[in-house]
XYZ file of N, CA, C and O in Angstrom:
776
model
N -6.782 5.180 -13.754
C -6.785 4.048 -12.738
C -5.736 2.816 -13.347
O -5.441 3.120 -14.834
N -5.772 1.520 -13.033
C -5.073 0.743 -13.456
C -5.751 -0.077 -14.789
O -5.333 -0.602 -15.442
N -6.982 0.190 -14.922
C -7.809 -0.387 -15.729
C -7.189 0.231 -17.469
O -7.419 -0.702 -18.384
N -6.530 1.256 -17.664
C -5.663 1.649 -18.800
C -4.814 0.778 -19.222
O -4.417 0.690 -20.574
N -4.610 -0.117 -18.163
C -3.279 -1.045 -18.710
C -3.761 -2.317 -18.691
O -3.059 -3.119 -18.548
N -5.059 -2.624 -18.929
C -5.996 -4.095 -19.242
C -6.013 -4.890 -17.826
O -6.151 -5.986 -18.101
N -5.954 -3.840 -16.822
C -6.224 -4.670 -15.491
C -7.420 -4.260 -14.864
O -7.084 -2.830 -14.190
N -8.483 -5.137 -14.772
C -9.880 -4.531 -14.241
C -9.637 -4.807 -12.748
O -8.912 -5.387 -12.083
N -10.271 -3.498 -11.933
C -9.964 -3.550 -10.537
C -11.128 -4.132 -9.867
O -12.160 -3.796 -10.199
N -10.756 -4.945 -8.896
C -11.847 -5.278 -7.838
C -11.366 -4.976 -6.573
O -10.398 -5.050 -5.981
N -12.568 -4.731 -5.519
C -12.142 -4.385 -4.244
C -12.890 -5.369 -3.200
O -13.646 -6.002 -3.728
N -12.231 -5.224 -2.123
C -12.902 -5.964 -0.851
C -13.042 -7.364 -1.287
O -12.069 -7.847 -1.625
N -14.429 -7.925 -1.098
C -14.384 -9.371 -1.304
C -15.038 -9.699 -2.550
O -15.576 -10.812 -2.972
N -14.705 -8.642 -3.605
C -15.453 -8.900 -5.055
C -14.544 -9.297 -5.781
O -13.506 -8.492 -6.042
N -14.464 -10.679 -6.132
C -13.430 -11.084 -7.107
C -13.948 -11.848 -8.020
O -15.105 -12.168 -8.084
N -13.286 -12.231 -8.793
C -13.467 -13.032 -9.967
C -12.753 -14.309 -10.284
O -11.354 -13.875 -10.413
N -13.209 -15.387 -10.580
C -12.087 -16.523 -10.727
C -12.856 -17.256 -11.965
O -14.072 -17.860 -11.547
N -11.996 -18.357 -12.502
C -12.787 -19.293 -13.340
C -13.015 -20.616 -12.576
O -13.318 -21.631 -13.064
N -12.830 -20.538 -11.173
C -12.811 -21.856 -10.479
C -11.793 -22.461 -10.197
O -10.658 -21.917 -10.703
N -11.599 -23.611 -9.508
C -12.917 -24.064 -8.863
C -13.381 -23.943 -7.686
O -14.540 -23.991 -7.489
N -12.595 -23.359 -7.003
C -12.947 -22.779 -5.313
C -12.199 -21.322 -5.007
O -11.299 -21.076 -5.616
N -12.979 -20.796 -4.177
C -12.568 -19.391 -3.667
C -13.155 -19.465 -2.100
O -13.899 -19.873 -1.907
N -11.845 -18.985 -1.327
C -12.137 -19.092 -0.177
C -12.140 -17.814 0.669
O -10.806 -17.352 0.332
N -12.731 -17.124 1.393
C -12.666 -15.941 2.103
C -12.416 -16.373 3.712
O -13.336 -17.138 4.320
N -11.408 -15.422 4.202
C -11.098 -15.839 5.438
C -11.366 -14.460 6.345
O -10.636 -13.360 5.765
N -12.024 -14.357 7.523
C -12.304 -13.179 7.776
C -11.666 -13.345 9.696
O -11.944 -14.033 9.939
N -10.719 -12.547 9.857
C -10.282 -12.600 11.326
C -10.712 -11.308 12.269
O -10.843 -10.537 11.835
N -10.981 -11.858 13.462
C -11.380 -11.077 14.394
C -10.061 -10.892 15.564
O -9.644 -11.749 15.779
N -9.908 -9.777 16.165
C -8.928 -9.545 17.305
C -9.674 -8.749 18.181
O -10.811 -8.131 17.987
N -9.041 -8.474 19.308
C -9.492 -7.353 20.412
C -8.306 -6.376 20.717
O -6.880 -6.709 20.377
N -8.525 -5.375 21.212
C -7.488 -4.348 22.000
C -8.017 -3.942 23.018
O -9.435 -4.131 23.444
N -6.948 -3.615 23.608
C -7.682 -2.819 25.052
C -8.261 -1.659 24.599
O -8.210 -1.017 23.913
N -9.621 -1.490 25.611
C -10.521 -0.147 25.183
C -9.781 0.944 25.226
O -8.897 1.367 25.929
N -10.276 1.588 24.039
C -9.711 3.007 23.884
C -8.723 3.073 23.274
O -8.076 4.284 22.997
N -7.872 2.089 22.470
C -6.747 2.213 22.075
C -6.685 1.670 20.392
O -5.668 2.027 19.797
N -7.829 1.597 19.722
C -7.953 1.464 18.379
C -7.892 2.851 17.685
O -8.356 3.838 18.191
N -7.023 2.762 16.738
C -6.634 3.929 15.501
C -7.467 3.738 14.655
O -7.480 2.927 13.968
N -8.655 4.586 14.553
C -9.614 4.546 13.225
C -9.050 5.257 12.149
O -8.064 5.991 12.208
N -9.842 5.349 11.201
C -9.630 6.049 10.035
C -10.012 7.554 10.390
O -9.140 8.499 9.625
N -10.743 7.818 10.928
C -11.276 9.144 11.343
C -10.424 9.536 12.769
O -11.047 9.739 13.846
N -9.522 10.388 12.326
C -8.603 11.053 13.430
C -7.700 12.090 12.812
O -6.934 12.285 13.951
N -7.451 11.766 11.671
C -6.461 12.573 11.050
C -6.597 14.014 11.434
O -7.766 14.533 11.342
N -5.576 15.017 11.613
C -5.637 16.338 11.645
C -4.677 17.043 10.443
O -3.856 16.763 10.620
N -5.299 18.414 10.587
C -4.281 19.083 9.532
C -3.058 19.338 10.410
O -3.051 19.574 11.563
N -1.878 19.093 9.385
C -0.466 19.161 10.003
C 0.208 17.930 10.349
O 1.118 17.574 10.534
N -0.890 16.693 10.274
C -0.217 15.337 10.596
C 0.640 15.261 9.364
O 0.388 15.339 8.402
N 1.535 14.469 9.496
C 2.380 13.855 8.343
C 1.699 12.559 8.079
O 1.329 11.676 8.779
N 1.857 12.201 6.796
C 1.533 10.926 6.159
C 2.582 9.888 5.892
O 3.717 9.991 5.388
N 2.547 8.743 6.381
C 3.551 7.766 6.366
C 2.693 6.178 5.805
O 1.710 6.152 5.921
N 3.761 5.452 5.255
C 3.360 4.408 4.619
C 4.288 3.371 4.894
O 5.437 3.737 4.725
N 4.016 2.078 5.112
C 4.983 1.006 5.297
C 5.309 0.467 4.051
O 4.681 0.529 3.306
N 6.415 -0.247 4.288
C 7.131 -0.877 2.907
C 7.244 -0.390 1.821
O 7.581 0.748 1.596
N 6.664 -0.885 0.632
C 6.685 -0.461 -0.610
C 5.132 -0.446 -1.115
O 4.476 -1.281 -1.010
N 4.896 0.313 -2.178
C 3.407 0.677 -2.780
C 3.895 0.005 -4.138
O 4.931 0.304 -5.009
N 2.730 -0.305 -4.838
C 2.716 -0.586 -6.518
C 3.217 -2.050 -6.576
O 2.717 -2.367 -7.962
N 3.749 -2.758 -5.871
C 4.198 -4.279 -6.324
C 3.164 -4.816 -6.567
O 3.056 -5.680 -7.633
N 2.159 -5.185 -5.724
C 1.010 -6.018 -6.163
C 0.235 -5.903 -7.495
O -0.076 -6.666 -8.038
N -0.134 -4.268 -7.515
C -0.686 -4.137 -8.851
C 0.124 -4.472 -9.897
O -0.210 -5.101 -11.227
N 1.404 -4.110 -9.747
C 2.356 -4.456 -11.009
C 2.230 -6.095 -11.302
O 2.502 -6.761 -12.540
N 2.585 -6.907 -10.284
C 2.693 -8.065 -10.221
C 1.332 -8.724 -10.742
O 1.608 -9.800 -11.849
N 0.223 -8.218 -10.524
C -0.899 -8.572 -11.104
C -0.738 -8.334 -12.628
O -1.616 -9.346 -13.524
N -0.289 -7.095 -13.102
C -0.362 -7.033 -14.647
C 0.524 -8.011 -15.128
O 0.264 -8.307 -16.437
N 1.803 -8.291 -14.600
C 2.448 -9.510 -15.090
C 1.967 -10.913 -15.384
O 1.956 -11.701 -16.134
N 0.849 -11.208 -14.388
C 0.422 -12.507 -14.440
C -0.801 -12.321 -15.622
O -0.912 -13.490 -16.159
N -1.632 -11.023 -15.826
C -2.500 -11.208 -16.791
C -1.899 -10.850 -18.109
O -2.532 -11.264 -19.105
N -0.710 -10.225 -18.150
C -0.026 -10.224 -19.549
C 1.548 -10.622 -19.569
O 1.973 -9.651 -19.274
N 1.970 -11.546 -19.537
C 3.185 -11.923 -19.216
C 4.148 -11.204 -20.115
O 5.345 -10.892 -19.935
N 3.673 -10.969 -21.294
C 4.408 -10.068 -22.230
C 5.225 -8.863 -21.554
O 5.868 -7.908 -22.183
N 4.143 -8.272 -20.612
C 4.713 -7.007 -20.258
C 6.158 -6.942 -19.474
O 6.802 -6.217 -19.105
N 6.522 -8.325 -19.065
C 7.827 -8.513 -18.578
C 8.933 -7.930 -19.535
O 9.928 -7.294 -19.257
N 8.905 -8.654 -20.823
C 9.827 -8.086 -21.983
C 9.474 -6.645 -22.264
O 10.297 -5.722 -22.486
N 8.263 -6.076 -22.204
C 8.096 -4.672 -22.421
C 8.725 -3.701 -21.443
O 9.030 -2.670 -21.790
N 8.667 -4.331 -20.103
C 9.275 -3.456 -19.043
C 10.879 -3.561 -19.000
O 11.437 -3.170 -18.098
N 11.592 -4.518 -19.934
C 12.772 -4.808 -19.914
C 13.077 -5.421 -18.423
O 14.223 -4.792 -18.071
N 12.653 -6.202 -17.889
C 12.353 -6.899 -16.495
C 12.978 -8.119 -16.292
O 13.081 -9.145 -17.006
N 13.981 -8.201 -15.335
C 14.519 -9.619 -15.188
C 13.563 -10.620 -14.846
O 12.748 -10.181 -14.023
N 14.126 -11.748 -14.734
C 13.038 -13.173 -14.036
C 13.038 -12.741 -12.456
O 11.870 -12.592 -11.974
N 14.136 -12.184 -11.886
C 14.191 -12.047 -10.114
C 13.040 -10.815 -10.078
O 12.443 -11.265 -9.438
N 13.020 -9.708 -11.003
C 12.287 -8.504 -10.423
C 10.689 -9.137 -10.986
O 9.705 -8.692 -10.249
N 10.693 -9.812 -11.959
C 9.227 -10.086 -12.261
C 8.793 -11.135 -11.149
O 7.617 -10.884 -10.860
N 9.526 -12.094 -10.561
C 8.844 -12.970 -9.558
C 8.769 -12.224 -8.265
O 7.716 -12.560 -7.546
N 9.760 -11.189 -8.218
C 9.253 -10.273 -7.058
C 7.989 -9.497 -6.820
O 7.415 -9.881 -5.894
N 7.776 -9.052 -8.276
C 6.365 -8.509 -8.102
C 5.029 -9.431 -8.346
O 4.097 -9.154 -7.358
N 5.408 -10.638 -8.693
C 4.200 -11.740 -8.749
C 4.211 -12.044 -7.214
O 2.864 -12.152 -6.709
N 5.087 -12.561 -6.560
C 4.959 -12.920 -5.398
C 4.588 -11.692 -4.353
O 3.607 -12.216 -3.483
N 4.664 -10.433 -4.262
C 3.901 -9.538 -3.550
C 2.699 -9.580 -3.877
O 1.857 -9.311 -2.803
N 2.077 -9.889 -5.085
C 0.599 -9.879 -5.527
C -0.191 -11.194 -4.841
O -0.815 -11.110 -4.267
N 0.751 -12.475 -5.158
C 0.256 -13.803 -4.702
C 0.220 -14.067 -3.106
O -0.547 -14.870 -2.813
N 1.212 -13.199 -2.432
C 1.379 -13.726 -0.984
C 1.604 -12.463 -0.252
O 2.850 -12.094 0.094
N 0.509 -11.855 0.178
C 0.623 -10.456 0.719
C 1.468 -10.769 2.255
O 1.117 -11.807 2.829
N 1.843 -9.546 2.694
C 2.532 -9.845 3.810
C 2.297 -8.509 4.635
O 2.817 -7.640 4.852
N 1.083 -8.777 5.376
C 0.532 -7.311 6.205
C 1.598 -7.228 7.238
O 2.270 -7.878 7.717
N 1.612 -6.044 7.387
C 2.827 -5.343 8.406
C 2.129 -5.244 9.942
O 2.051 -4.270 10.617
N 1.694 -6.400 10.457
C 1.017 -6.713 11.633
C 2.182 -6.307 12.677
O 1.791 -5.961 13.666
N 3.342 -6.416 12.600
C 4.533 -5.906 13.560
C 4.454 -4.493 13.798
O 5.005 -4.120 14.996
N 3.616 -3.705 12.811
C 3.534 -2.336 13.141
C 2.631 -1.814 14.100
O 2.445 -0.520 14.300
N 1.813 -2.892 14.618
C 0.603 -2.375 15.436
C 0.854 -1.357 16.706
O 0.381 -0.475 16.939
N 2.147 -1.683 17.468
C 2.240 -1.037 18.656
C 2.510 0.163 18.314
O 2.388 1.170 18.992
N 3.290 0.619 17.098
C 3.776 1.775 16.855
C 2.664 2.736 16.357
O 2.905 3.851 16.802
N 1.909 1.915 15.552
C 0.666 2.979 15.226
C -0.269 3.178 16.366
O -0.625 4.353 16.405
N -0.591 2.282 17.078
C -1.450 2.592 18.338
C -1.056 3.442 19.085
O -1.661 4.099 19.602
N 0.630 3.601 19.277
C 0.970 4.581 20.387
C 1.487 6.071 19.566
O 1.516 7.030 20.447
N 1.543 5.934 18.174
C 1.792 7.520 17.804
C 0.790 7.742 16.463
O 0.846 8.948 16.243
N -0.107 7.187 16.236
C -0.925 7.404 14.790
C -2.178 8.137 15.156
O -2.627 7.736 16.315
N -2.551 9.032 14.606
C -4.031 9.828 14.855
C -5.108 9.064 14.297
O -6.239 9.038 14.401
N -4.820 8.497 13.020
C -5.593 7.930 11.834
C -4.460 6.885 11.080
O -3.599 6.904 11.002
N -5.132 5.713 10.866
C -4.448 4.594 10.303
C -5.621 3.738 9.301
O -6.541 3.403 9.684
N -4.986 2.962 8.252
C -5.685 1.938 7.779
C -4.810 1.200 6.685
O -3.540 2.028 6.310
N -5.436 -0.023 6.224
C -4.478 -0.661 5.213
C -4.408 -0.086 3.927
O -5.530 0.536 3.727
N -3.624 -0.524 3.079
C -3.613 -0.176 1.763
C -4.052 -1.256 1.082
O -3.149 -2.125 0.731
N -5.092 -1.565 0.977
C -5.707 -2.929 -0.053
C -6.342 -2.506 -1.313
O -6.078 -3.292 -2.082
N -6.857 -1.129 -1.558
C -7.540 -0.968 -2.513
C -6.786 0.415 -3.392
O -7.210 0.569 -4.285
N -5.256 0.135 -3.063
C -4.410 1.297 -3.703
C -4.328 2.552 -2.801
O -5.329 2.862 -2.141
N -2.979 2.923 -2.980
C -2.811 4.273 -1.943
C -3.752 5.307 -2.086
O -3.981 5.773 -0.848
N -4.018 5.741 -3.392
C -4.761 6.957 -3.420
C -5.998 6.724 -2.966
O -6.755 7.667 -2.565
N -6.830 5.641 -3.420
C -8.197 5.468 -3.034
C -8.364 5.284 -1.494
O -9.089 5.903 -0.905
N -7.323 4.517 -0.962
C -7.478 4.519 0.617
C -7.024 5.690 1.387
O -7.794 5.883 2.480
N -6.178 6.756 0.971
C -6.006 7.783 1.453
C -7.213 8.705 1.260
O -7.475 9.260 2.199
N -7.939 8.509 0.188
C -9.165 9.393 -0.060
C -10.172 8.995 1.120
O -11.107 9.661 1.640
N -10.458 7.568 1.463
C -11.007 7.032 2.460
C -10.853 7.590 3.663
O -11.682 7.977 4.561
N -9.540 7.744 4.002
C -8.894 7.995 5.151
C -9.360 9.535 5.551
O -9.700 10.061 6.705
N -9.299 10.329 4.446
C -9.641 11.759 4.312
C -10.961 11.893 4.337
O -11.455 12.848 5.559
N -11.730 11.325 3.923
C -13.200 11.234 4.020
C -13.676 11.405 5.416
O -14.340 11.731 6.072
N -13.001 10.192 5.982
C -13.372 9.775 7.266
C -13.134 10.907 8.414
O -13.656 11.106 9.396
N -11.863 11.459 8.355
C -11.421 12.151 8.873
C -11.994 13.510 8.637
O -11.409 14.696 9.261
N -12.802 13.856 7.555
C -13.145 15.339 7.164
C -11.772 16.136 6.928
O -11.759 17.360 7.512
N -10.961 15.802 6.129
C -9.540 16.579 6.026
C -9.270 16.220 4.512
O -9.784 15.425 3.946
N -7.995 16.907 3.812
C -7.874 16.620 2.635
C -6.293 16.352 2.769
O -5.595 16.545 4.114
N -5.507 15.977 1.825
C -4.182 15.469 1.969
C -3.249 15.727 0.695
O -3.858 15.979 -0.378
N -2.000 15.901 0.496
C -1.167 16.031 -0.500
C -0.008 15.183 -0.160
O 0.588 14.888 0.918
N 0.155 14.200 -1.454
C 1.280 13.301 -1.007
C 2.481 13.688 -2.133
O 2.069 14.512 -3.205
N 3.838 13.406 -1.864
C 4.699 13.597 -3.064
C 5.049 12.281 -3.495
O 5.653 11.472 -3.125
N 4.842 12.273 -4.875
C 4.876 11.008 -5.702
C 6.447 10.587 -5.564
O 6.665 9.459 -5.362
N 7.428 11.641 -5.617
C 8.700 11.348 -5.596
C 9.099 10.769 -4.279
O 10.240 10.045 -4.309
N 8.277 10.726 -3.192
C 8.496 10.069 -1.897
C 8.007 8.726 -1.648
O 8.157 8.132 -0.699
N 7.423 8.563 -2.674
C 6.573 6.959 -2.858
C 7.578 5.992 -2.476
O 8.686 5.975 -3.045
N 7.770 5.042 -1.518
C 8.522 4.028 -1.207
C 8.294 3.057 -2.265
O 7.279 2.345 -2.469
N 9.244 2.709 -3.034
C 9.115 1.559 -4.243
C 10.257 0.474 -4.107
O 11.294 0.921 -3.797
N 9.929 -0.727 -4.664
C 10.824 -1.758 -4.832
C 11.684 -1.417 -6.020
O 11.268 -0.551 -6.705
N 12.890 -2.058 -5.854
C 13.697 -1.860 -7.161
C 13.229 -2.512 -8.469
O 13.289 -1.801 -9.381
N 12.112 -3.304 -8.224
C 11.502 -4.064 -9.529
C 10.562 -2.868 -9.959
O 10.089 -2.415 -11.175
N 9.710 -2.189 -8.864
C 8.802 -0.924 -9.523
C 9.542 -0.125 -9.885
O 9.000 0.678 -11.152
N 10.757 0.668 -9.477
C 11.344 1.545 -9.836
C 11.821 1.265 -11.493
O 11.934 2.075 -12.224
N 12.478 -0.036 -11.793
C 12.879 -0.536 -12.990
C 11.536 -0.196 -14.041
O 11.819 0.346 -15.034
N 10.900 -0.813 -13.567
C 9.515 -0.710 -14.475
C 8.887 0.634 -14.821
O 8.724 1.188 -15.988
N 9.131 1.652 -13.667
C 8.738 3.187 -14.080
C 9.764 3.935 -14.763
O 9.498 4.500 -15.653
N 10.924 3.410 -14.679
C 12.019 4.123 -15.616
C 11.766 3.679 -17.091
O 11.851 4.382 -17.927
N 11.438 2.303 -17.260
C 11.040 1.977 -18.529
C 9.551 2.572 -19.169
O 9.771 2.753 -20.163
N 8.651 2.665 -18.100
C 7.326 2.976 -18.625
C 6.818 4.010 -17.523
O 6.147 3.854 -16.657
N 7.176 5.353 -17.449
C 6.626 6.164 -16.315
C 5.330 6.726 -16.069
O 4.966 6.900 -15.253
N 4.237 5.984 -17.172
C 3.090 6.340 -17.191
C 2.392 5.266 -16.069
O 1.226 5.169 -15.273
N 3.452 4.427 -15.728
C 3.161 3.374 -14.659
C 3.014 3.910 -13.383
O 2.175 3.309 -12.514
N 3.455 5.078 -13.139
C 3.269 5.584 -11.749
C 1.468 5.749 -11.249
O 1.569 5.272 -10.009
N 0.628 5.862 -12.398
C -0.485 5.874 -11.933
C -1.099 4.324 -11.339
O -1.898 4.591 -10.335
N -0.428 3.490 -12.052
C -0.997 2.305 -11.576
C -0.400 1.939 -10.131
O -1.079 1.476 -9.154
N 0.796 2.408 -9.948
C 1.297 2.209 -8.699
C 0.803 2.717 -7.330
O 0.570 2.437 -6.532
N 0.258 4.075 -7.812
C -0.504 4.863 -6.740
C -1.721 4.568 -6.684
O -2.270 4.744 -5.394
N -2.256 4.010 -7.730
C -3.857 3.417 -7.638
C -4.144 2.230 -7.377
O -5.359 1.681 -6.902
N -3.413 0.970 -7.866
C -3.248 -0.214 -7.845
C -3.532 -0.858 -6.367
O -3.027 -0.180 -5.527
N -4.273 -1.669 -6.386
C -4.416 -2.485 -4.663
C -3.527 -3.602 -4.687
O -2.478 -4.015 -5.224
N -3.762 -4.176 -3.636
C -3.226 -5.549 -2.972
C -1.454 -5.377 -2.501
O -0.819 -6.292 -2.573
N -1.234 -4.325 -1.978
C -0.203 -4.137 -1.266
C -0.081 -4.360 0.214
O 0.945 -4.935 0.765
N -1.056 -4.522 0.854
C -1.532 -4.445 2.297
C -0.520 -3.856 3.192
O 0.089 -4.625 4.035
N -0.071 -2.877 2.839
C 0.749 -1.884 3.688
C 0.011 -1.226 4.583
O -1.169 -1.088 4.547
N 0.635 -0.276 5.405
C -0.139 0.379 6.461
C -0.071 1.971 6.118
O 1.069 2.515 6.261
N -0.998 2.588 5.877
C -1.064 4.041 5.737
C -1.800 4.772 6.984
O -2.230 4.373 7.639
N -0.717 5.677 7.707
C -1.318 6.223 8.564
C -0.781 7.935 8.860
O 0.185 8.374 8.240
N -1.721 8.762 9.576
C -1.273 10.008 9.942
C -0.659 10.222 11.521
O -1.124 9.681 12.160
N 0.520 10.841 11.279
C 1.181 10.989 12.757
C 1.487 12.401 12.879
O 1.703 13.235 12.015
N 0.986 12.989 14.249
C 1.233 14.288 14.582
C 2.698 14.584 14.306
O 3.453 13.752 14.563
N 2.923 15.886 13.893
C 4.392 16.132 13.841
C 5.217 15.697 15.003
O 6.536 15.252 14.763
N 4.908 16.221 16.253
C 5.605 15.861 17.575
C 5.984 14.275 17.708
O 6.827 13.909 18.510
N 5.197 13.496 16.918
C 5.498 12.168 17.113
C 5.840 11.169 16.073
O 6.132 9.919 16.105
N 6.395 11.958 15.077
C 6.960 11.480 13.867
C 8.170 10.681 14.204
O 8.484 9.545 13.846
N 9.279 11.329 14.902
C 10.395 10.726 15.211
C 10.239 9.476 16.232
O 10.770 8.477 15.676
N 9.488 9.590 17.247
C 9.003 8.565 17.928
C 8.325 7.199 17.218
O 8.840 6.004 17.377
N 7.559 7.637 16.340
C 6.881 6.624 15.381
C 7.942 5.851 14.264
O 8.115 4.685 14.302
N 8.885 6.696 13.942
C 9.931 6.212 13.178
C 10.642 5.468 14.056
O 11.460 4.059 13.422
N 11.427 5.722 15.096
C 12.008 4.808 16.074
C 11.209 3.219 16.336
O 12.092 2.477 16.442
N 10.024 3.432 16.796
C 9.350 2.351 17.096
C 9.189 1.399 15.860
O 9.119 0.233 15.755
N 8.882 1.952 14.593
C 8.750 1.286 13.475
C 9.958 0.586 13.078
O 9.938 -0.711 12.891
N 11.387 1.186 13.259
C 12.654 0.635 13.116
C 12.904 -0.584 14.197
O 13.299 -1.819 13.744
N 12.377 -0.463 15.267
C 12.444 -1.348 16.221
C 11.615 -2.638 16.174
O 11.896 -3.937 16.456
N 10.455 -2.251 15.406
C 9.579 -3.578 15.184
C 9.989 -4.129 13.631
O 9.715 -5.030 13.329
N 11.077 -3.735 12.997
C 11.431 -4.161 12.022
C 10.722 -3.849 10.491
O 10.757 -4.364 9.582
N 10.088 -2.870 10.527
C 9.161 -2.617 9.389
C 9.687 -1.041 9.025
O 9.604 -0.036 9.518
N 9.677 -1.174 7.639
C 10.285 0.214 7.121
C 9.222 1.250 6.790
O 7.969 0.618 6.520
N 9.327 2.392 7.123
C 8.271 3.250 6.817
C 8.896 4.535 6.228
O 9.798 5.027 6.154
N 7.963 5.283 5.304
C 8.240 6.425 4.581
C 7.026 7.625 4.761
O 6.101 7.481 4.554
N 7.758 8.847 5.002
C 6.962 9.822 5.028
C 6.718 10.104 3.645
O 7.425 10.719 2.967
N 5.437 10.341 3.239
C 5.071 10.583 1.827
C 4.253 11.877 1.736
O 3.979 12.214 0.454
N 3.632 12.866 2.631
C 2.980 13.917 2.664
C 2.577 14.235 3.838
O 2.803 13.949 4.972
N 1.301 14.956 3.652
C 0.764 15.714 5.055
C -0.829 16.011 4.636
O -1.354 16.333 3.550
N -1.121 15.905 5.897
C -2.873 16.470 6.137
C -2.984 17.810 5.956
O -2.004 18.257 6.668
């Protein structure tokens, strides 16, 4: 996990700060009855999709904790700023809600790392999954860091703070899901299978 790179992992509302203030906000919403897509619903044969890119938040945190990594990764100021920005300013894929509700059998956010959150989805659905690392959607900054240090793939796959959407979609719903995601302006990538 990311700890080998000197980055302690924290999840949920467990955080550490030297202060002076920490604020947590919890939002509630409502859905029409029977339309909630839960973690427990993935079926064998479903395809796995993730929105946006993964690994940027974790790599951004690494840069904040150890600025020398920018030089080690031979990273431009622009790429470093992109990664740090993805960590500091999450952009949840709220616009994907209709596509997920219409086509996904199971879904959740990727906040504690793709691998860990996929494990939670699988556990709740009582299934297993296989992802193809080569299909993980990566930003140009993350791809650059991986070219310089391929071992970072573990951090990209397990690090948190991406706030993307992970979902399982039945094979017959894949194309409609892609079309709905494109209409919502949210990039999605098929990364594996239940």
